[in-house]
């Protein structure tokens, strides 16, 4: 028997860290059209007292005796309900696989789900995840995808928590309508309310239809079951026993579930909750249908694409059962193939081209795959680095001064035959924007958002290396980041010997 159902423990669960949502409906209106629920809270006591009264043959002495039976209601286990997280406008969304989010190879993508208890009492549920599957990615392992239960602030708890206790109970009415506190308080069988804690999210079924999410407001009051001690009376005087204990209903006070903003995948900010203060005297809960704790579960997948120029995908399934390994629920859903795609991991596919023009003859900006030139004429080379796929890091371009030529540099660009330390030996641009000048001395300041170049002081002869560090955040020694759809151009000139 679960002792938590008999006494509420106010200290916060540590191993079972959680966030709970509740949706309630007032009054006491059973809804026969709903799927079958266990209509009475587990651990509720069904007390039946029988009495007999009689007198002796002279009718001068009266007697009374009593007996009783008690029945304890069992827990009827039920699968968790998987859904999208609730919003103020939709308290009971259906489950849908989120649209795959495009993310760079090696990065992480996250999605948010909700799991709601639907049993007639608190239950410990088990969570597990089979090894995910993937396409065009480094073979996924159990470590590639993790799940996290979020707290009331949206912060994630420990990764891959294997068990989680969720509260649930079936309401029998509302405390009253005289005060705001009474209107926000649901009643439950005495002595049977357990599993809820302050700040949990709970979901309440409304008699008018739909559901609402609220937060538990303070420690629940467990109350006590009705009781009777069998005994006897003689002439109205108790000889033994014959005492009764009145039932004190359990009380669960709820409050508004305010807007909760959770940042997913950089720019995706989603808001949950925002419901008003509950008034169950006006918006009745469905009596006989559980008020269940809800947890928000974030699934995060990380994958590295291992096929050049291709994108990768990862698919996963987060599975839950009750404590007896029955009543399975799968995220994404209980289907033949219970998986959702975890993002579109963009592969890396940089391309590089090199063109040339005879700067002594051809018009500026006109480049070719090959060209002719005379000794003493100037050639200008154009290098194009383009990214049509996912983000590329540490991008470095190495080139060499062609044979039978000498690198030229000048105060403007390529106008002198000898390169001083401060002379410009190359220029570059990003996406056709403003040009950046690259000087021979590696310590010179250049635009780290575009290209840094590295040469040596003095003339650079044939065969000597030219190194360009490309992309955002580069330096003279480390390549930067080239984002999707970025194009970088690098230009330098040589003189034919």
XYZ file of N, CA and C in Angstrom, residues 233-381:
447
model
N -24.856 -0.556 23.150
C -25.481 0.392 24.060
C -26.557 -0.332 24.854
N -26.740 0.127 26.071
C -27.844 -0.360 26.899
C -28.612 0.846 27.402
N -29.898 0.852 27.091
C -30.760 1.974 27.463
C -30.158 3.314 27.021
N -29.582 3.296 25.824
C -29.031 4.525 25.247
C -27.669 4.904 25.750
N -27.110 4.110 26.667
C -25.783 4.406 27.218
C -24.776 3.464 26.583
N -23.675 4.047 26.088
C -22.657 3.237 25.431
C -21.983 2.333 26.451
N -21.974 1.070 26.114
C -21.250 0.098 26.932
C -19.825 -0.051 26.415
N -19.697 -0.135 25.103
C -18.376 -0.222 24.473
C -18.507 0.273 23.038
N -17.376 0.831 22.514
C -17.360 1.239 21.108
C -18.423 2.258 20.779
N -19.087 2.000 19.671
C -20.198 2.830 19.189
C -19.774 4.285 18.959
N -18.526 4.473 18.475
C -18.070 5.833 18.174
C -17.922 6.000 16.671
N -18.198 7.206 16.217
C -18.110 7.521 14.789
C -17.107 8.645 14.568
N -16.416 8.575 13.429
C -15.518 9.643 12.984
C -16.053 10.153 11.655
N -16.353 11.447 11.614
C -16.893 12.020 10.381
C -15.790 12.154 9.332
N -16.174 11.981 8.094
C -15.213 12.161 6.996
C -14.850 13.638 6.862
N -13.574 13.902 6.662
C -13.092 15.237 6.307
C -12.519 15.136 4.898
N -13.163 15.809 3.973
C -12.756 15.699 2.574
C -11.331 16.235 2.367
N -10.610 15.610 1.455
C -9.331 16.147 1.024
C -9.539 17.391 0.176
N -8.626 18.347 0.282
C -8.770 19.616 -0.435
C -7.527 19.889 -1.281
N -7.763 20.255 -2.531
C -6.692 20.624 -3.454
C -7.012 22.007 -4.007
N -6.284 23.004 -3.500
C -6.497 24.370 -3.966
C -5.610 24.631 -5.182
N -6.192 25.257 -6.200
C -5.475 25.525 -7.443
C -5.381 27.020 -7.699
N -4.442 27.392 -8.542
C -4.266 28.792 -8.929
C -3.920 28.861 -10.403
N -3.837 30.086 -10.907
C -3.553 30.286 -12.324
C -2.198 29.689 -12.687
N -2.125 29.137 -13.882
C -0.863 28.666 -14.453
C -0.363 29.774 -15.369
N 0.530 30.643 -14.884
C 0.916 31.826 -15.664
C 1.722 31.451 -16.894
N 1.857 32.425 -17.780
C 2.607 32.206 -19.008
C 4.026 31.757 -18.683
N 4.462 30.725 -19.363
C 5.800 30.174 -19.176
C 6.482 30.143 -20.535
N 7.553 30.899 -20.671
C 8.260 30.976 -21.943
C 9.466 30.053 -21.908
N 9.535 29.154 -22.862
C 10.636 28.200 -22.952
C 11.315 28.390 -24.296
N 12.610 28.604 -24.271
C 13.367 28.823 -25.499
C 13.772 27.483 -26.083
N 13.337 27.249 -27.310
C 13.694 26.033 -28.030
C 14.347 26.420 -29.345
N 15.498 25.818 -29.636
C 16.128 25.985 -30.946
C 16.358 27.448 -31.290
N 16.985 28.139 -30.391
C 17.437 29.523 -30.589
C 16.280 30.505 -30.627
N 15.531 30.572 -31.720
C 14.533 31.627 -31.875
C 13.114 31.160 -31.576
N 12.910 29.876 -31.307
C 11.565 29.363 -31.089
C 11.183 29.509 -29.623
N 10.448 30.551 -29.297
C 9.987 30.771 -27.928
C 8.505 30.448 -27.865
N 8.131 29.479 -27.057
C 6.749 29.043 -26.985
C 6.210 29.319 -25.595
N 4.980 29.834 -25.505
C 4.389 30.221 -24.225
C 3.307 29.216 -23.847
N 3.318 28.787 -22.576
C 2.329 27.846 -22.066
C 1.593 28.479 -20.899
N 0.408 27.983 -20.619
C -0.338 28.475 -19.468
C -1.018 29.795 -19.758
N -1.021 30.651 -18.756
C -1.699 31.929 -18.887
C -3.156 31.883 -18.492
N -3.622 30.754 -17.943
C -5.019 30.638 -17.552
C -5.319 31.518 -16.350
N -6.575 31.940 -16.219
C -6.979 32.781 -15.107
C -7.179 31.988 -13.831
N -7.421 32.709 -12.739
C -7.682 32.071 -11.453
C -8.923 31.194 -11.558
N -8.858 29.961 -11.096
C -10.000 29.063 -11.271
C -11.211 29.475 -10.441
N -12.385 29.281 -10.998
C -13.656 29.461 -10.295
C -14.516 28.258 -10.645
N -14.381 27.201 -9.843
C -15.073 25.962 -10.152
C -16.552 26.006 -9.795
N -16.984 27.076 -9.106
C -18.422 27.225 -8.884
C -19.110 27.684 -10.163
N -18.354 28.328 -11.049
C -18.904 28.789 -12.328
C -18.530 27.861 -13.473
N -17.351 27.258 -13.399
C -16.882 26.335 -14.435
C -16.627 24.988 -13.776
N -17.672 24.197 -13.728
C -17.646 22.978 -12.927
C -16.692 21.939 -13.499
N -15.995 21.216 -12.603
C -15.205 20.069 -13.051
C -16.116 18.864 -13.249
N -15.627 17.893 -13.979
C -16.383 16.659 -14.166
C -16.107 15.747 -12.977
N -17.129 15.527 -12.165
C -16.987 14.609 -11.047
C -16.921 13.189 -11.603
N -15.941 12.427 -11.123
C -15.784 11.062 -11.611
C -14.696 10.911 -12.650
N -14.081 12.023 -13.068
C -12.951 11.951 -14.000
C -11.722 12.522 -13.310
N -10.569 11.858 -13.458
C -9.389 12.238 -12.668
C -8.876 13.638 -12.970
N -8.406 14.274 -11.913
C -7.537 15.439 -12.035
C -6.120 14.881 -12.022
N -5.391 15.049 -13.117
C -4.089 14.402 -13.244
C -2.941 15.380 -13.333
N -1.829 14.993 -12.746
C -0.619 15.801 -12.861
C -0.056 15.696 -14.270
N 0.433 16.820 -14.766
C 1.058 16.866 -16.088
C 2.525 17.261 -15.932
N 3.373 16.620 -16.703
C 4.775 17.029 -16.765
C 5.108 17.435 -18.196
N 5.969 18.436 -18.306
C 6.494 18.855 -19.600
C 7.824 18.142 -19.812
N 7.959 17.501 -20.961
C 9.149 16.711 -21.265
C 9.827 17.289 -22.498
N 11.095 17.646 -22.347
C 11.874 18.139 -23.484
C 12.782 17.026 -23.980
N 12.716 16.766 -25.281
C 13.587 15.779 -25.914
C 14.608 16.531 -26.759
N 15.881 16.247 -26.542
C 16.960 16.923 -27.263
C 17.798 15.893 -28.006
N 17.981 16.120 -29.304
C 18.754 15.202 -30.141
C 19.967 15.919 -30.709
N 21.087 15.205 -30.754
C 22.327 15.723 -31.327
C 22.852 14.707 -32.331
N 23.265 15.185 -33.502
C 23.770 14.269 -34.526
C 24.790 14.977 -35.393
N 25.707 14.192 -35.933
C 26.736 14.692 -36.840
C 26.587 14.005 -38.185
N 26.445 14.798 -39.226
C 26.294 14.252 -40.578
C 27.644 13.734 -41.053
N 27.653 12.515 -41.607
C 28.912 11.921 -42.048
C 28.942 11.629 -43.545
N 28.021 12.237 -44.295
C 28.003 12.088 -45.752
C 28.161 13.472 -46.357
N 29.200 13.674 -47.167
C 29.477 14.993 -47.729
C 28.299 15.476 -48.567
N 27.880 16.707 -48.315
C 26.840 17.331 -49.112
C 25.439 16.846 -48.830
N 25.269 15.905 -47.885
C 23.942 15.358 -47.594
C 23.448 15.879 -46.251
N 22.132 15.817 -46.058
C 21.540 16.131 -44.766
C 21.275 14.841 -44.007
N 21.157 14.951 -42.694
C 20.916 13.781 -41.869
C 19.661 13.926 -41.031
N 19.103 12.817 -40.623
C 17.929 12.810 -39.751
C 18.141 11.792 -38.634
N 17.458 12.030 -37.524
C 17.431 11.095 -36.403
C 15.981 10.932 -35.983
N 15.567 9.710 -35.702
C 14.210 9.446 -35.230
C 14.284 8.752 -33.876
N 13.311 9.039 -33.011
C 13.363 8.538 -31.644
C 11.960 8.215 -31.160
N 11.893 7.472 -30.060
C 10.627 7.195 -29.384
C 10.892 7.165 -27.888
N 10.176 8.000 -27.134
C 10.248 7.980 -25.673
C 9.055 7.177 -25.169
N 9.314 6.067 -24.495
C 8.260 5.142 -24.093
C 8.035 5.198 -22.584
N 6.780 5.068 -22.179
C 6.447 5.048 -20.756
C 5.536 3.866 -20.457
N 5.644 3.359 -19.238
C 4.717 2.343 -18.733
C 4.400 2.688 -17.287
N 3.403 1.986 -16.724
C 3.165 2.144 -15.297
C 4.199 1.329 -14.520
N 4.048 1.289 -13.215
C 5.045 0.633 -12.371
C 5.079 -0.881 -12.554
N 4.040 -1.437 -13.181
C 3.969 -2.874 -13.422
C 4.356 -3.232 -14.854
N 4.942 -2.267 -15.566
C 5.354 -2.459 -16.963
C 4.175 -2.752 -17.877
N 3.013 -2.223 -17.523
C 1.835 -2.336 -18.381
C 1.378 -0.935 -18.765
N 0.309 -0.850 -19.541
C -0.255 0.434 -19.977
C 0.801 1.328 -20.633
N 1.369 0.875 -21.745
C 2.412 1.679 -22.397
C 1.856 2.922 -23.074
N 2.648 3.966 -23.068
C 2.412 5.170 -23.867
C 3.733 5.520 -24.524
N 3.685 5.830 -25.811
C 4.900 6.160 -26.533
C 4.844 7.579 -27.040
N 5.936 8.297 -26.866
C 6.116 9.568 -27.547
C 7.013 9.287 -28.741
N 6.549 9.571 -29.907
C 5.470 10.452 -30.252
C 4.063 9.936 -29.984
N 3.717 8.680 -30.261
C 2.339 8.241 -30.074
C 2.304 6.725 -30.098
N 1.207 6.170 -29.612
C 1.063 4.720 -29.601
C 0.617 4.245 -30.974
N 1.545 4.206 -31.900
C 1.253 3.781 -33.265
C 2.171 2.628 -33.615
N 1.962 2.078 -34.811
C 2.792 0.955 -35.236
C 4.263 1.353 -35.306
N 4.520 2.586 -35.696
C 5.891 3.103 -35.760
C 5.960 4.370 -34.918
N 6.141 4.225 -33.606
C 6.043 5.391 -32.715
C 7.314 6.235 -32.711
N 7.572 6.920 -33.816
C 8.771 7.746 -33.892
C 8.442 9.086 -34.517
N 9.200 10.101 -34.130
C 9.144 11.416 -34.759
C 10.542 11.763 -35.254
N 10.646 12.490 -36.358
C 11.965 12.935 -36.803
C 12.495 14.026 -35.889
N 13.745 13.894 -35.495
C 14.351 14.882 -34.603
C 15.191 15.844 -35.419
N 14.544 16.669 -36.188
C 15.263 17.715 -36.897
C 15.859 17.270 -38.213
N 16.262 18.262 -38.977
C 16.954 18.058 -40.238
C 18.372 18.581 -40.040
N 19.308 17.663 -39.840
C 20.687 18.057 -39.570
C 21.387 18.333 -40.893
N 21.718 19.586 -41.100
C 22.290 19.994 -42.374
C 23.759 19.594 -42.457
N 24.088 18.858 -43.524
C 25.462 18.469 -43.757
C 26.296 19.649 -44.219
N 27.594 19.442 -44.227
C 28.520 20.486 -44.661
C 28.902 20.213 -46.102
N 28.847 21.251 -46.941
C 29.163 21.074 -48.355
C 29.798 22.308 -48.954
N 30.951 22.708 -48.460
C 31.639 23.857 -49.042
C 32.144 23.518 -50.440
N 32.056 24.487 -51.336
C 32.665 24.354 -52.660
C 33.678 25.473 -52.836
N 34.713 25.201 -53.621
C 35.738 26.209 -53.880
C 36.060 26.218 -55.367
N 36.147 27.388 -55.938
C 36.521 27.548 -57.346
C 37.626 28.590 -57.439
N 38.406 28.488 -58.537
C 39.466 29.469 -58.775
C 39.429 29.897 -60.238
N 39.475 31.208 -60.454
C 39.450 31.776 -61.800
C 40.585 32.786 -61.928
N 40.842 33.208 -63.178
C 41.951 34.114 -63.422
C 41.588 35.099 -64.527
N 42.187 36.268 -64.480
C 42.109 37.217 -65.592
C 43.483 37.847 -65.784
N 43.749 38.268 -66.990
C 44.972 39.011 -67.287
C 44.675 40.467 -66.989
N 45.133 40.946 -65.827
C 44.801 42.298 -65.394
C 45.394 43.363 -66.294
N 46.390 42.982 -67.089
C 46.988 43.951 -68.007
C 46.162 44.113 -69.271
N 45.229 43.186 -69.511
C 44.450 43.192 -70.755
C 42.948 43.206 -70.493
N 42.474 42.316 -69.602
C 41.037 42.114 -69.404
C 40.430 43.192 -68.514
N 39.151 43.426 -68.742
C 38.421 44.387 -67.923
C 38.302 43.866 -66.495
N 38.249 44.791 -65.563
C 38.096 44.411 -64.155
C 36.808 43.621 -63.963
N 36.873 42.572 -63.137
C 35.695 41.774 -62.834
C 35.402 40.680 -63.829
N 36.220 40.548 -64.877
C 36.008 39.511 -65.886
C 37.022 38.402 -65.660
N 36.535 37.216 -65.277
C 37.435 36.119 -64.933
C 37.127 34.892 -65.785
N 38.152 34.027 -65.913
C 38.059 32.859 -66.783
C 38.689 31.661 -66.079
N 38.371 30.471 -66.630
C 38.987 29.262 -66.093
C 40.457 29.178 -66.474
N 40.834 29.740 -67.633
C 42.232 29.771 -68.072
C 42.451 31.029 -68.898
N 43.728 31.429 -69.032
C 44.028 32.668 -69.751
C 45.461 32.614 -70.249
N 45.836 33.552 -71.102
C 47.215 33.671 -71.576
C 47.790 34.988 -71.096
N 49.134 35.046 -71.052
C 49.778 36.277 -70.621
C 51.223 36.319 -71.042
N 51.752 37.512 -71.168
C 53.139 37.724 -71.544
C 53.982 37.991 -70.312
N 55.288 37.702 -70.392
C 56.171 38.088 -69.296
C 56.036 39.575 -68.996
N 55.979 39.878 -67.713
C 55.828 41.260 -67.290
C 54.386 41.695 -67.090
N 53.424 40.896 -67.571
C 52.017 41.253 -67.367
C 51.545 40.746 -65.997
N 50.437 41.345 -65.565
C 49.889 41.023 -64.251
C 48.667 40.104 -64.392
N 48.619 39.088 -63.539
C 47.465 38.190 -63.467
C 46.747 38.416 -62.130
N 45.414 38.378 -62.166
C 44.632 38.466 -60.925
C 43.831 37.179 -60.765
N 43.967 36.558 -59.600
C 43.250 35.321 -59.309
C 42.047 35.616 -58.402
